[in-house]
CSV table of N, CA, C and O in Angstrom, one decimal:
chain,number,residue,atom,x,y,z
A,1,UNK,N,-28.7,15.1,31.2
A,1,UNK,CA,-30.1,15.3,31.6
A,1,UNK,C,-30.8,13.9,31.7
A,1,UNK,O,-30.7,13.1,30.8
A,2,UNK,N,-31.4,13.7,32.9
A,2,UNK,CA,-32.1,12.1,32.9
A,2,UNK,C,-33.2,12.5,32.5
A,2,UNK,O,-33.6,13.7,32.6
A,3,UNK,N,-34.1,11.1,31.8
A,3,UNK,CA,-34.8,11.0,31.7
A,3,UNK,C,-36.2,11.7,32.1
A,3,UNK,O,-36.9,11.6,31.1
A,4,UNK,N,-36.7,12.3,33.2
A,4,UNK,CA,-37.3,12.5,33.8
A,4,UNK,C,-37.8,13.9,33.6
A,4,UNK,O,-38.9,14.3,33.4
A,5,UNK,N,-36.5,14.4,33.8
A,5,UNK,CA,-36.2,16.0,33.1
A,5,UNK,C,-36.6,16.1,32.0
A,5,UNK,O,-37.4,16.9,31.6
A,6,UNK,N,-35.8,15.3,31.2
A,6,UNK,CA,-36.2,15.3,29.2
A,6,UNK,C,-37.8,15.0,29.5
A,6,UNK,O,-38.4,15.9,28.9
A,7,UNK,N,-38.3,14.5,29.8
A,7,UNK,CA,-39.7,14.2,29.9
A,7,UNK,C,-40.5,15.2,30.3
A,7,UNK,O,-41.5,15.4,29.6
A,8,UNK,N,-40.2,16.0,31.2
A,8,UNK,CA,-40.7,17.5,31.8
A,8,UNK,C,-40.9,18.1,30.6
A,8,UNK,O,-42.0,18.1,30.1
A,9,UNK,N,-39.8,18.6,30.0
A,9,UNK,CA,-39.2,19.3,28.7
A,9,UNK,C,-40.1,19.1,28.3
A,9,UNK,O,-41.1,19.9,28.3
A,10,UNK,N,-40.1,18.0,27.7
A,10,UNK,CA,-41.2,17.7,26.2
A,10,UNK,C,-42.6,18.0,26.8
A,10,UNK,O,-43.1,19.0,26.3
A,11,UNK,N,-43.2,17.5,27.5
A,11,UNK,CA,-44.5,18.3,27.7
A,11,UNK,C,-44.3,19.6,28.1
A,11,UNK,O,-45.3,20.3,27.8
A,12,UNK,N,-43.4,20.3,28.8
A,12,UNK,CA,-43.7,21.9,28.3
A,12,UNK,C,-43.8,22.4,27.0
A,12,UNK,O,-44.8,22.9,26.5
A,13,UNK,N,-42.5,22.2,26.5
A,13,UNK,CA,-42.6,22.6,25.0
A,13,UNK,C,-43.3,22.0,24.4
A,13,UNK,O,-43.7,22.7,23.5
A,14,UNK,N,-43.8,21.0,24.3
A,14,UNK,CA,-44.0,20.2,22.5
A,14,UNK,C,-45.3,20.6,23.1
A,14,UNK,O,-45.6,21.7,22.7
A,15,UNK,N,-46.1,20.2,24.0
A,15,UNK,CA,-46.9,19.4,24.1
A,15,UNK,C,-47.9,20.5,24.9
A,15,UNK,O,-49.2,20.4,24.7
A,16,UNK,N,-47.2,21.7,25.8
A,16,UNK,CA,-47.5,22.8,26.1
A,16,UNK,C,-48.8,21.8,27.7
A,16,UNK,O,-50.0,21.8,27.8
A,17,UNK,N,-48.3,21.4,28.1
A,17,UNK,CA,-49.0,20.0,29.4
A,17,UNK,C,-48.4,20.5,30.8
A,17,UNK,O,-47.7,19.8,31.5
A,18,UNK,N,-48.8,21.7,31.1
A,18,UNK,CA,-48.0,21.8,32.7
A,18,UNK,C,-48.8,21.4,33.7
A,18,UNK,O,-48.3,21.6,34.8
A,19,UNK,N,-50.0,20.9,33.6
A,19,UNK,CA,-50.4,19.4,34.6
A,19,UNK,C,-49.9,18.5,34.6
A,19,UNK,O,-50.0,18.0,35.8
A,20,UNK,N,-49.3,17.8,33.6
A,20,UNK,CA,-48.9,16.6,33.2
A,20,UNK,C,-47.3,16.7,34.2
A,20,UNK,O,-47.1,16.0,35.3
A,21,UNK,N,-46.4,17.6,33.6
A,21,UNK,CA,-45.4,18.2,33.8
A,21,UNK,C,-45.1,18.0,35.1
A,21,UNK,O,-44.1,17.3,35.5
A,22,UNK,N,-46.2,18.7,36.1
A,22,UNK,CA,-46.3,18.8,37.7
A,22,UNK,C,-46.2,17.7,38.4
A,22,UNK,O,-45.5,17.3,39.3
A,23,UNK,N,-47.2,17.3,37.7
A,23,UNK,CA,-47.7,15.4,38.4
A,23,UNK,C,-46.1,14.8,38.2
A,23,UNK,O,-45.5,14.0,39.0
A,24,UNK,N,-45.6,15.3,37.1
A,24,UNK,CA,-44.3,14.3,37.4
A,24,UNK,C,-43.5,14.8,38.1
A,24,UNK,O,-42.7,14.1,38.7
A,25,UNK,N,-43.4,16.1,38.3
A,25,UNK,CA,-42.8,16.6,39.4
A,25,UNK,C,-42.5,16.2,40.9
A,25,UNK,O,-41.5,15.9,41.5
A,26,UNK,N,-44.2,16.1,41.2
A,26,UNK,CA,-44.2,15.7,42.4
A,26,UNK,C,-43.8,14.6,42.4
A,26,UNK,O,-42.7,14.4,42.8
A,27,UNK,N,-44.6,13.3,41.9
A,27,UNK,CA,-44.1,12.0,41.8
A,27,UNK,C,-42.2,12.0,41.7
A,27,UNK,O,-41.5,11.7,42.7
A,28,UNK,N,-41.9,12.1,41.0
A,28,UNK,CA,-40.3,12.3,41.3
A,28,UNK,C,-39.6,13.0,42.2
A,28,UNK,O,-38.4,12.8,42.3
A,29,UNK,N,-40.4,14.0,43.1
A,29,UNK,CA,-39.6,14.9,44.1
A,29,UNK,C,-38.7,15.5,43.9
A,29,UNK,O,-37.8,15.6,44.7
A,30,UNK,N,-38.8,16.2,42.5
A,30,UNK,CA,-37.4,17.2,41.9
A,30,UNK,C,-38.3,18.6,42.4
A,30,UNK,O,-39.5,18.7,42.5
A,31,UNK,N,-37.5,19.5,42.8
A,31,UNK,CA,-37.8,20.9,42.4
A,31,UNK,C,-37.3,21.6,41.5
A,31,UNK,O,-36.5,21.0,40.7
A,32,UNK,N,-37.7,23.2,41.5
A,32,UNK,CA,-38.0,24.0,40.4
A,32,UNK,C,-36.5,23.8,40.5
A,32,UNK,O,-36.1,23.0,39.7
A,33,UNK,N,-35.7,24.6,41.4
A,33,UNK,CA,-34.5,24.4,41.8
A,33,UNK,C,-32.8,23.4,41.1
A,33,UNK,O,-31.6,23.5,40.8
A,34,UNK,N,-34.0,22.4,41.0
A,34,UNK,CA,-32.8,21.4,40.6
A,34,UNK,C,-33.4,21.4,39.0
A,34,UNK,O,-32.6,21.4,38.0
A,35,UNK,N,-34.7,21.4,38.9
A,35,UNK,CA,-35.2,21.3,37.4
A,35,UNK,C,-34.2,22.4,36.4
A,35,UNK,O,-33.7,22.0,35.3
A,36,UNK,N,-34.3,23.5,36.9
A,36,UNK,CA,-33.9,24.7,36.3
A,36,UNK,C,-32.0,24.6,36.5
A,36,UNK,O,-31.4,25.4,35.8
A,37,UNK,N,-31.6,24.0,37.1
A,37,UNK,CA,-29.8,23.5,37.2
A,37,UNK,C,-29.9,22.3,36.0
A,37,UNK,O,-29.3,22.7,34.9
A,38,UNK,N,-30.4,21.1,35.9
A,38,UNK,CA,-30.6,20.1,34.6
A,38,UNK,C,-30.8,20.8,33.3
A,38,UNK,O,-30.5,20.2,32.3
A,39,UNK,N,-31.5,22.2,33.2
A,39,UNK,CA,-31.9,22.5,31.5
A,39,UNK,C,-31.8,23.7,31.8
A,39,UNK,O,-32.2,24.2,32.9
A,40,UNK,N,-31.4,24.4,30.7
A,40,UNK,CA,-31.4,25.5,30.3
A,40,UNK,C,-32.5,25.5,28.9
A,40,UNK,O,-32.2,26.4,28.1
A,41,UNK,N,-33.7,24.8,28.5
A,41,UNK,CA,-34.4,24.9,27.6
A,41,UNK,C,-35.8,26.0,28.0
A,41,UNK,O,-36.6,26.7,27.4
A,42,UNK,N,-35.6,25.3,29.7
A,42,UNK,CA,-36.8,26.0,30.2
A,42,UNK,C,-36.8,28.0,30.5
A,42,UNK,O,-35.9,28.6,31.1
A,43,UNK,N,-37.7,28.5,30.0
A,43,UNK,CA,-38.0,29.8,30.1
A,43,UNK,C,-37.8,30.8,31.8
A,43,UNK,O,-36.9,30.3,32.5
A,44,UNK,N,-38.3,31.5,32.2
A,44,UNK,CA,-38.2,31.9,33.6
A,44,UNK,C,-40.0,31.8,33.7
A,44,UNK,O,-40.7,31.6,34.7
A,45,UNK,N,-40.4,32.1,32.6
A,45,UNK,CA,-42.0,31.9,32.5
A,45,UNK,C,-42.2,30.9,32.3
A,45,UNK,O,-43.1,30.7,33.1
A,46,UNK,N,-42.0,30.0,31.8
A,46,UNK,CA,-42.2,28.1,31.9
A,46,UNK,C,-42.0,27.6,33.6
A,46,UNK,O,-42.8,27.0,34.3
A,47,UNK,N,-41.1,28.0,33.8
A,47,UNK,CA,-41.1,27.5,35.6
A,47,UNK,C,-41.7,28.2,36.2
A,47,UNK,O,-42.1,27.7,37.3
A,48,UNK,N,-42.1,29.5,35.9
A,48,UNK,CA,-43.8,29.9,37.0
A,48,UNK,C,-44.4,29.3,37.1
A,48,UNK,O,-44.8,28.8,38.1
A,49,UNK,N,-45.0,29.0,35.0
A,49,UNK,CA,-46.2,28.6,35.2
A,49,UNK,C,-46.2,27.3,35.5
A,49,UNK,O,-47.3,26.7,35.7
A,50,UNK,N,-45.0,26.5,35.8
A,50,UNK,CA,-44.7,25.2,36.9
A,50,UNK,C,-45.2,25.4,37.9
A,50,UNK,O,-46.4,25.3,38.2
A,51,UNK,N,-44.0,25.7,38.6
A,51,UNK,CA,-44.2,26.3,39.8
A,51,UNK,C,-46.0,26.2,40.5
A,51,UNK,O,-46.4,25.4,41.4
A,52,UNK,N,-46.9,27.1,39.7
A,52,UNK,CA,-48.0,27.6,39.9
A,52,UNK,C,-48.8,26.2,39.6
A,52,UNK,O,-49.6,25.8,40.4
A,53,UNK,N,-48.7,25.9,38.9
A,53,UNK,CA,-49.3,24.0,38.6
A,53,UNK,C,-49.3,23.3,39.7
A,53,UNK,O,-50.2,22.6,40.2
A,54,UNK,N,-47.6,23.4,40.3
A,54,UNK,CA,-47.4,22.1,41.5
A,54,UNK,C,-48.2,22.9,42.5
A,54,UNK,O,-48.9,22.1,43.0
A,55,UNK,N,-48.3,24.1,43.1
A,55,UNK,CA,-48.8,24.6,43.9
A,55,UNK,C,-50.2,24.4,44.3
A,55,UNK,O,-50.7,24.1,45.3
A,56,UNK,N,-50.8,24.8,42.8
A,56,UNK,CA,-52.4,24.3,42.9
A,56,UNK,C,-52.5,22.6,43.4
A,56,UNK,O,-53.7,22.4,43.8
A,57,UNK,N,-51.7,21.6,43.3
A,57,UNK,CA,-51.6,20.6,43.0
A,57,UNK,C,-52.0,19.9,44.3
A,57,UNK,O,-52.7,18.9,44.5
A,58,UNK,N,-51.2,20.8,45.2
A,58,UNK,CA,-50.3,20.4,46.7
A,58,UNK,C,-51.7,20.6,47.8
A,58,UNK,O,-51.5,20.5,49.1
C-alpha cells in the first residue's frame, strides 16, 4: 500500500476527515476503484461517503 492510500486510511478511520481524504483524492487522481483494490480496511460505507465528498468537490 503507498503512501497515499495509507494516508486516505488514516483520515477515514482515525481521524473520521472525508474532506481531507477527497482533496487527496483528487490531487492524486486515484479512484474509488483502485482505492478499494489497495485496502481492504475501507468499509462499502466509507467509500460512499468518499465517493459523495469527491462528487460535491468536482
Amino acid at each position: 500500500m503507498n503512501e497515499v492510500i495509507s494516508k486516505i486510511v488514516y483520515l477515514i478511520k482515525k481521524e473520521v476527515n472525508f474532506d481531507e481524504a477527497a482533496n487527496l483524492m483528487i490531487q492524486n487522481n486515484l479512484t474509488i476503484e483502485k482505492l478499494s483494490q489497495q485496502t481492504l480496511k475501507l468499509s462499502q460505507l466509507d467509500l460512499a461517503r468518499l465517493a459523495d465528498k469527491i462528487l460535491q468537490k468536482k
